Coordinates of C-alpha atoms in Angstrom, one line a residue:
X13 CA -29.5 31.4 4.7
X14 CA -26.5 33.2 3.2
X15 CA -24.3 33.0 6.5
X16 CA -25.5 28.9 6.4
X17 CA -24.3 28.6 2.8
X18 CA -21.2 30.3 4.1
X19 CA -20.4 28.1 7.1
X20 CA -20.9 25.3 5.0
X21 CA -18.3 26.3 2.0
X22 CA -15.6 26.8 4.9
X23 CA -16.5 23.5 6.6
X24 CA -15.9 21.5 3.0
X25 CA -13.2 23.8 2.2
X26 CA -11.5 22.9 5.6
X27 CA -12.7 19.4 6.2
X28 CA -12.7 17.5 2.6
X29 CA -9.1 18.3 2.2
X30 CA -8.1 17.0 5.6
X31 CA -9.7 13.6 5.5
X32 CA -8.0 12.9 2.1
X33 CA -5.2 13.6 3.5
X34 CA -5.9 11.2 6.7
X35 CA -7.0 8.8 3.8
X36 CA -3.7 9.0 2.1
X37 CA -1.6 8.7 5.4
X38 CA -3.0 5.6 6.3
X39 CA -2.3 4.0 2.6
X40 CA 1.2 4.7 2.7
X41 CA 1.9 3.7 6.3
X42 CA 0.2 0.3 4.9
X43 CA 3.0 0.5 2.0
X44 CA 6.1 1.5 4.5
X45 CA 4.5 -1.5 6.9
X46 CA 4.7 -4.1 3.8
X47 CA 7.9 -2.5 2.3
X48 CA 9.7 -2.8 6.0
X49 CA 8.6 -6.7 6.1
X50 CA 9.5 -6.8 2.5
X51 CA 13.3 -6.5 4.0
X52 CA 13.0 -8.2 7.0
X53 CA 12.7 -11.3 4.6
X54 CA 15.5 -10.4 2.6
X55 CA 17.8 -9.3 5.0
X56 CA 16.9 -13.0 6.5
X57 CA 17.7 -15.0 3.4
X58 CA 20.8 -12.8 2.6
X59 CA 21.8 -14.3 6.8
X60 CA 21.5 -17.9 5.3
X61 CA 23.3 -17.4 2.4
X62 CA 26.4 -19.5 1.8
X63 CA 29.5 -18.2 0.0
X64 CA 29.3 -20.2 -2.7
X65 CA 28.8 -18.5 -6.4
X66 CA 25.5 -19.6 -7.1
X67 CA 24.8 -18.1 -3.5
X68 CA 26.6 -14.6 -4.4
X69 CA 24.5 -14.4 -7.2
X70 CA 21.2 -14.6 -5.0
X71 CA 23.1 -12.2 -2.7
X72 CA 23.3 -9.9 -5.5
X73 CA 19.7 -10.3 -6.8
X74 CA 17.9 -9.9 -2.9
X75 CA 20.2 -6.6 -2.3
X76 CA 19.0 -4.9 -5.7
X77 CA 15.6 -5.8 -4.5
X78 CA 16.2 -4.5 -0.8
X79 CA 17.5 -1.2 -2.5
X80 CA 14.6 -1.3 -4.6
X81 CA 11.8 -1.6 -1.6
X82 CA 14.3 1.0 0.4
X83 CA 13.7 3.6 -2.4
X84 CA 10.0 3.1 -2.4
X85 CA 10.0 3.2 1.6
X86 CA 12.1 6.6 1.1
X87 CA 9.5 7.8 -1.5
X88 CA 7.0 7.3 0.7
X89 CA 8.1 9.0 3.1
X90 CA 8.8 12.3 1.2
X91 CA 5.2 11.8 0.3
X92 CA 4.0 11.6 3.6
X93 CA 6.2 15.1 4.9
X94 CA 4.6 16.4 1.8
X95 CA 1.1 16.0 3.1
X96 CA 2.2 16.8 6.5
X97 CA 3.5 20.1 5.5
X98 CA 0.1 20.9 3.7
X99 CA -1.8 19.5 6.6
X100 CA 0.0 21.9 9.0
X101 CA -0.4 24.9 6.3
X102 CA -4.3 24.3 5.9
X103 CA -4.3 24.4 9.6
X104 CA -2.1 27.4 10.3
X105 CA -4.2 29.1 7.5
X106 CA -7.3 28.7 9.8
X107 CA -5.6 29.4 12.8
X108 CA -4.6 32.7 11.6
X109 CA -8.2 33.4 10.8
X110 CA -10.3 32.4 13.8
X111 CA -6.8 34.7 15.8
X112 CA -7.7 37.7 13.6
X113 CA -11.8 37.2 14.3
X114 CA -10.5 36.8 18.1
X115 CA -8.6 39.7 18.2
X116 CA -11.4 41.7 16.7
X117 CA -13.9 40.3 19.4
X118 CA -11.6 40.8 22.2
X119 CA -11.3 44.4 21.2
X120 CA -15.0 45.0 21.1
X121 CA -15.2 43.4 24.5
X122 CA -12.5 45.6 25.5
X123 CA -14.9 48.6 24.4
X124 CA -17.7 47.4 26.0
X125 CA -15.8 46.6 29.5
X126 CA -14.3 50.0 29.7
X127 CA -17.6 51.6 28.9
X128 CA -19.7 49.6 31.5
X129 CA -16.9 50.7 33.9
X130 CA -17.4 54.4 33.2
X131 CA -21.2 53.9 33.1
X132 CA -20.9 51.6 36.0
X133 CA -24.0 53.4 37.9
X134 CA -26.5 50.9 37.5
X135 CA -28.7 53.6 37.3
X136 CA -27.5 54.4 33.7
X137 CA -28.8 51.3 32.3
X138 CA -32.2 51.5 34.3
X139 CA -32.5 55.3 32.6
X140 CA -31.7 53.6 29.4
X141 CA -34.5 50.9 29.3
X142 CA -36.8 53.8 31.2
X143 CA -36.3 56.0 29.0
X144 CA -38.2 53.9 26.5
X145 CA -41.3 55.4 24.7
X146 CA -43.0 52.3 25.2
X147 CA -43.1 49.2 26.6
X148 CA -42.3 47.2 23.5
X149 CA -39.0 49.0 23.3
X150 CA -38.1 48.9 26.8
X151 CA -38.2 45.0 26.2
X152 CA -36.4 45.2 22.8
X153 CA -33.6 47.2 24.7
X154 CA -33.8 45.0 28.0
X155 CA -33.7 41.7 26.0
X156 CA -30.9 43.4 23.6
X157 CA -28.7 44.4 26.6
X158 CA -29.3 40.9 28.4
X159 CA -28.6 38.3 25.1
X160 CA -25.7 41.1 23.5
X161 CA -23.4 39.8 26.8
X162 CA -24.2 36.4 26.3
X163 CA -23.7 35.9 22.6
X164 CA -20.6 37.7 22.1
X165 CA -19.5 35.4 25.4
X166 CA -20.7 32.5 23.8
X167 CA -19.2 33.3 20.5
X168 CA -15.8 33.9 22.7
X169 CA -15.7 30.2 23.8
X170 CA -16.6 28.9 20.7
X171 CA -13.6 30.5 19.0
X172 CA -11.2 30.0 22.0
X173 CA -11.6 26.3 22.3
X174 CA -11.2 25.9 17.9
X175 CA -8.4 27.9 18.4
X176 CA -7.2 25.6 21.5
X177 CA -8.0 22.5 19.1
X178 CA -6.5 23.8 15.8
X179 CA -3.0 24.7 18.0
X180 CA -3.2 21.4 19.6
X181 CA -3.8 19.5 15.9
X182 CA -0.8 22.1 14.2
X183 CA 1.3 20.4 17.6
X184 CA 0.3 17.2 16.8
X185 CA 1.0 17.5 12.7
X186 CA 4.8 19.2 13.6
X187 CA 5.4 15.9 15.5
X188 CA 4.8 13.8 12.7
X189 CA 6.8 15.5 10.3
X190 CA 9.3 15.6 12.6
X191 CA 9.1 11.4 12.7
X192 CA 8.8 11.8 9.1
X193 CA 12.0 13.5 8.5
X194 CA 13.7 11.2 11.3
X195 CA 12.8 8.3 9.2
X196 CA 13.6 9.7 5.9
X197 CA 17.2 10.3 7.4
X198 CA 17.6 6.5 8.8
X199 CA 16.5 5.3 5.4
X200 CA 18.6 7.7 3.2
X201 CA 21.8 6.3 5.6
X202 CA 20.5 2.5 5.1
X203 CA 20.2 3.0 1.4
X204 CA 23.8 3.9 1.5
X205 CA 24.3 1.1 3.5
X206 CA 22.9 -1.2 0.9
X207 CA 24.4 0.4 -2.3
X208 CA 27.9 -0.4 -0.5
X209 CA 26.4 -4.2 0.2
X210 CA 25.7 -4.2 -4.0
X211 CA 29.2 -3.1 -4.4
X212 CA 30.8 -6.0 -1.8
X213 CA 28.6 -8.8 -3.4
X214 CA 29.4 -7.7 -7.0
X215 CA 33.0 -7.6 -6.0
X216 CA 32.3 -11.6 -4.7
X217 CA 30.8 -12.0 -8.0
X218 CA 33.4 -11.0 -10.1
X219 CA 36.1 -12.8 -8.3
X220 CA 34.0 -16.4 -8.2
X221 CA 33.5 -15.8 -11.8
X222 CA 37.3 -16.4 -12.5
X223 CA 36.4 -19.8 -12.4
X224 CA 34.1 -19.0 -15.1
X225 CA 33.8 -22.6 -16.4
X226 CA 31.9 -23.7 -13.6
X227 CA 30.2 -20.5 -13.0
X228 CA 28.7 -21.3 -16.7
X229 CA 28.0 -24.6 -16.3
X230 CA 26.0 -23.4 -13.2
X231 CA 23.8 -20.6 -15.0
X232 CA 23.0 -23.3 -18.3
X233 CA 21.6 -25.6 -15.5
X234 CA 19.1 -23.1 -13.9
X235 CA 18.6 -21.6 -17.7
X236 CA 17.8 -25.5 -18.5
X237 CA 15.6 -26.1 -15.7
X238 CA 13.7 -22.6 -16.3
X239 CA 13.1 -23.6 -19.9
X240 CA 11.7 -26.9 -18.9
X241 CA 9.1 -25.6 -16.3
X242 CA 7.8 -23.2 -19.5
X243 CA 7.5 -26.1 -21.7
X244 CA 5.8 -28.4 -19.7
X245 CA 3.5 -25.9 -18.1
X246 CA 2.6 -24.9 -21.7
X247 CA 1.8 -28.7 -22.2
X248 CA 0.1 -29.4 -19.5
X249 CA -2.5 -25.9 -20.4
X250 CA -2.5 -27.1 -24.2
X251 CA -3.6 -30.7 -23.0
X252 CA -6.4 -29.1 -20.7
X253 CA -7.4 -26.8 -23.4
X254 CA -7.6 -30.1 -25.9
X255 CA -9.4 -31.8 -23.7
X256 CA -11.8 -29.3 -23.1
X257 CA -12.4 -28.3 -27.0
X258 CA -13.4 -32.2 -27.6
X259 CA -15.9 -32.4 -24.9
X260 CA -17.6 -29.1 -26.2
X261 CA -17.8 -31.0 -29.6
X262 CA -18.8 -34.1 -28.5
X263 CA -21.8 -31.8 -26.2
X264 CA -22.5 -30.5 -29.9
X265 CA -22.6 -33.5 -31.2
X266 CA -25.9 -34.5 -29.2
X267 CA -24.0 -37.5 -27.5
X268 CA -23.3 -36.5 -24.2
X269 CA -26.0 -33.2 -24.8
X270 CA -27.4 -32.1 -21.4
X271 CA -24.3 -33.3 -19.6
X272 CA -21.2 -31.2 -18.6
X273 CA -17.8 -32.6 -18.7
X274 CA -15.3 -31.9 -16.1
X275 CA -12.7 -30.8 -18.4
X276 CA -15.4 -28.0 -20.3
X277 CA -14.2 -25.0 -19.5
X278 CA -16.1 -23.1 -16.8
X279 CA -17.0 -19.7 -18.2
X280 CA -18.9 -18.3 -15.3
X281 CA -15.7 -19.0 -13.3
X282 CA -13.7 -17.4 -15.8
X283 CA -15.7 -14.3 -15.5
X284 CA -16.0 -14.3 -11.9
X285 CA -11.4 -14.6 -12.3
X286 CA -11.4 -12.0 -14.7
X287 CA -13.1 -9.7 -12.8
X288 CA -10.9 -9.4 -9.9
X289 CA -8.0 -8.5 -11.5
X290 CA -6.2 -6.6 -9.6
X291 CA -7.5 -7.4 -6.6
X292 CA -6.5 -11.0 -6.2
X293 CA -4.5 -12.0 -3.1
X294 CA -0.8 -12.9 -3.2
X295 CA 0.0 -16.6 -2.8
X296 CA 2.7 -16.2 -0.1
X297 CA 3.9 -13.3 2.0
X298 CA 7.2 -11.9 0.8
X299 CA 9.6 -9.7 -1.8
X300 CA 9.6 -10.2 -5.4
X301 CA 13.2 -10.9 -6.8
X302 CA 12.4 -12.3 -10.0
X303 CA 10.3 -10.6 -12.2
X304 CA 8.2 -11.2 -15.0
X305 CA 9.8 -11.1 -18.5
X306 CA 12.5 -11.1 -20.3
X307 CA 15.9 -9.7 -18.7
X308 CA 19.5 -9.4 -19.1
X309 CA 21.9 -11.4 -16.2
X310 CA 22.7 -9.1 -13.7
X311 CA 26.3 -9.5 -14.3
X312 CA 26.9 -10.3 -17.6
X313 CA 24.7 -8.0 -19.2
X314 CA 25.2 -9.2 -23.0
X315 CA 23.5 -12.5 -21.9
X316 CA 19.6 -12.6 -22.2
X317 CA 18.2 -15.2 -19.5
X318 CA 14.9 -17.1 -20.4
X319 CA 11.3 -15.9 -20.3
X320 CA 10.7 -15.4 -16.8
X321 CA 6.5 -16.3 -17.1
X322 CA 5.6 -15.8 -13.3
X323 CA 7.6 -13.9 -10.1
X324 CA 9.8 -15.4 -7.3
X325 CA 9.5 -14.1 -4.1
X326 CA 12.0 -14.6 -1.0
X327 CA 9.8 -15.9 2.2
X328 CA 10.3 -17.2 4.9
X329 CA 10.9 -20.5 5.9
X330 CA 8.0 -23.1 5.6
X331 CA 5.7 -20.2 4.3
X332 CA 2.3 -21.5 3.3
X333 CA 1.1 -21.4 -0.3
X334 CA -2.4 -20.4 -0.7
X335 CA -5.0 -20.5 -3.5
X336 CA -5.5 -16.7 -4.9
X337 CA -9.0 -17.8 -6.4
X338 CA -11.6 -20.8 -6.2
X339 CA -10.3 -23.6 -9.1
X340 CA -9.5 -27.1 -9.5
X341 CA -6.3 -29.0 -9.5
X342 CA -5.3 -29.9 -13.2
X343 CA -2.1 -31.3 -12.6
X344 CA 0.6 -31.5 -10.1
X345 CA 4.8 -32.2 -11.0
X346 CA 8.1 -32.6 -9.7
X347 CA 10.4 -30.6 -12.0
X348 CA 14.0 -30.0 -11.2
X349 CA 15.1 -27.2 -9.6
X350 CA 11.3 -26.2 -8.7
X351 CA 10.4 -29.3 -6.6
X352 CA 6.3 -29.9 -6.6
X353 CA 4.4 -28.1 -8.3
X354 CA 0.7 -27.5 -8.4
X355 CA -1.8 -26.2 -11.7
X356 CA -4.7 -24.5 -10.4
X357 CA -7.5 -24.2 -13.4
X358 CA -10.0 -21.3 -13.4
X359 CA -11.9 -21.7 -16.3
X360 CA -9.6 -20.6 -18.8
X361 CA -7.3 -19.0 -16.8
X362 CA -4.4 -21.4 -14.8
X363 CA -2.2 -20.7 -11.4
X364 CA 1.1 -22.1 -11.1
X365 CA 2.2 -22.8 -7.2
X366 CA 6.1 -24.5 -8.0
X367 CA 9.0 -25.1 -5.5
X368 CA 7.1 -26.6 -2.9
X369 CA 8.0 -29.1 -0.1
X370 CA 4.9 -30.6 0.5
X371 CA 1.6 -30.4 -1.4
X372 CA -1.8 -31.0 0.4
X373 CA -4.0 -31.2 -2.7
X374 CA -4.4 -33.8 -5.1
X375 CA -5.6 -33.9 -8.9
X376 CA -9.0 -32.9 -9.3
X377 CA -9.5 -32.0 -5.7
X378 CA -11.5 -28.5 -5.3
X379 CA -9.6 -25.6 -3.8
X380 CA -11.4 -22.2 -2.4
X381 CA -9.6 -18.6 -2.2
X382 CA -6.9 -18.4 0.8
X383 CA -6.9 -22.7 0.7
X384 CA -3.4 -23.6 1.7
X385 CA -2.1 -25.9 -1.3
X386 CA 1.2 -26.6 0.0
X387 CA 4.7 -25.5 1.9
X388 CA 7.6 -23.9 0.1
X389 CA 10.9 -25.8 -0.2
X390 CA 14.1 -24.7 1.1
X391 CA 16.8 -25.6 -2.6
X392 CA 20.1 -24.8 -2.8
X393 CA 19.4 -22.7 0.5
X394 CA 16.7 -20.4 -0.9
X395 CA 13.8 -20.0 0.6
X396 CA 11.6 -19.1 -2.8
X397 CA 8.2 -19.3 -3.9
X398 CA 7.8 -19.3 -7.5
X399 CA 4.3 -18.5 -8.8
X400 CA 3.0 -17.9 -12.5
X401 CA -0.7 -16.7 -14.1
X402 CA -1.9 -17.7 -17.6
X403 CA -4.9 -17.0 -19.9
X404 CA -5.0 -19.5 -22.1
X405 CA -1.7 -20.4 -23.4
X406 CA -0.8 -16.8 -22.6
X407 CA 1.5 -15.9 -19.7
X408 CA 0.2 -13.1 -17.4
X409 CA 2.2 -10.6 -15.3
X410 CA 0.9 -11.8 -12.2
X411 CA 1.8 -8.4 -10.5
X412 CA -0.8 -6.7 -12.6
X413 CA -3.8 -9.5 -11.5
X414 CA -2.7 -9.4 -7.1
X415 CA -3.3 -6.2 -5.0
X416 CA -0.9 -3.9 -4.6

């Protein structure tokens, strides 16, 4: 029972560590996988760019976000050589044991060989089971000389072929952190690639900005039409939420008792939103360039720009938009400088779908999770997809609400 108990511990010991291990490999060649599209996108909107100022300025944005994904892809890998090296450590460890219980075996077979050559006679080992005082212990020595062979034989394979295995997983594990520290080395040598990129567009930057007065003009008009996407969206929620408040008094009322508006808020479907935070899908495929928030101008740092209330994200051309949850069309808008734009309610949480080409829902229409609402819009040569979360009247960070 002991030895069981014991055979057990070293199996956990051995095996538990190993498949997390496995289990964190695979998650961050998922990330490098996302993080290497991640750039492919950029690198293909930075191709279109035109050399105009308002494009150097995207140029400027989508390489501080290529740098950014390169450093993550870099720290990733440093993660993954880490759990390589412990991998190949944990392994060597056990190799180095089952050698050493080898060795010992190999030496005892060594004694026995050399014995049964001196004491080849056959006769010695009929004299020794002979020589028994009875019959019982002529078969206790017969049956101990016949299975002692075997065992320690079978034993033998046994820890040949983990040894074979272990050597050929410690091969395997080298490999791999060889790839590792390959790839580690291309990205470190691309990231200097892309700091000198920063440099050449902020250069461009500096010299469009001589003409300063248009330059300005330029940045009041985007700042203009960012201000009046977060006004009317905040309209548009405070009108549904209105709405909604009067036909819950009205239900209260006893006047329309028993009957349930289509503008009362759906609480089970707020739950049901709620409760996959997190977890919610992204609305396009692509890298985030503009964050949620409030941020300085990348080149003129004393300027605040305005509330940012969602993320943009570069994609590719013609990308799909897609519903992240099951809600209902509230409203949709042209807006300049974000083209279409669709309000998904979900209960009292809303999904804003903006800069679209074409829209393939209507007002009130029903939409399910993964339901493609509508194409992005190619404007001003950016292919962007700008997307925004609220509660209420309440912004949301939608990075903290889609899967990682």
């Amino acid at each position: 029972m002991r030895k069981a108990l014991h055979l057990l511990f070293l199996t956990l010991v051995v095996c538990l560590p190993a498949y997390g291990q496995k289990a964190n490999m695979k998650k961050l060649e998922s990330q490098r996988v996302q993080l290497e599209k991640e750039i492919a996108l950029i690198n293909r909107q930075l191709a279109q760019n035109s050399k105009s100022s308002s494009a150097a300025m995207n140029t400027l944005t989508l390489v501080r976000s290529k740098i950014s994904a390169r450093e993550k892809l870099i720290a990733g890998c440093d993660q993954t050589l880490r759990l390589l090296n412990d991998s190949i450590g944990v392994c060597q460890g056990e190799i180095n044991r089952l050698q050493a219980r080898y060795d010992t075996l190999s030496l005892y077979y060594g004694r026995l060989i050399r014995g049964s050559y001196k004491n080849r006679d056959s006769r010695m080992w009929y004299m020794y089971v002979l020589s028994s005082e009875s019959m019982g212990q002529a078969f206790r020595r017969f049956g101990y000389l016949r299975s002692l062979s075997a065992q320690m034989s079978d034993q033998a394979r046994k820890i040949r072929e983990t040894s074979a295995r272990l050597e050929v997983e410690k091969e395997r594990l080298t490999a791999l952190r060889n790839e590792a520290d390959e790839m580690r080395r291309k990205v470190m040598k691309e990231r200097a690639s892309l700091q000198d990129e920063e440099a050449e567009s902020s250069r461009l930057v500096n010299q469009l900005s001589k003409d300063r007065k248009k330059y300005q003009q330029q940045l009041q008009d985007k700042n203009r039409q960012k201000e009046a996407l977060n006004r009317k969206i905040a309209d548009l929620i405070r009108a549904q939420q209105e709405a909604a408040a009067k036909a819950a008094g009205k239900g209260k009322g006893g006047k329309t008792s028993g009957k349930t508006t289509s503008t009362e808020i759906d609480t089970k479907l707020s739950s049901e939103f709620a409760a996959n935070k997190g977890r919610l899908p992204w609305p396009v495929e692509g890298a985030v360039v503009e964050r949620f928030g409030k941020h300085k101008h990348p080149v003129y740092t004393n300027v605040d720009l305005p509330q940012n209330n969602g993320v943009t994200l570069t994609v590719k051309r013609g990308a799909e938009a897609k519903a992240v949850f099951n809600g209902k069309v509230t409203q949709i808008v042209v807006l300049p400088g974000y083209n279409q734009c669709v309000l998904v309610s979900h209960g009292e949480y809303f999904t804003l779908y903006s800069k679209l080409k074409t829209v393939n829902v209507k007002t009130g229409d029903k939409v399910v999770t993964g339901q493609v609402v509508g194409t992005v819009d190619t404007i001003g040569g950016e292919d962007q997809f700008h997307f925004e979360l609220w509660k209420g009247s309440t912004p949301q960070n939608p990075e903290n609400w889609l899967r990682n």
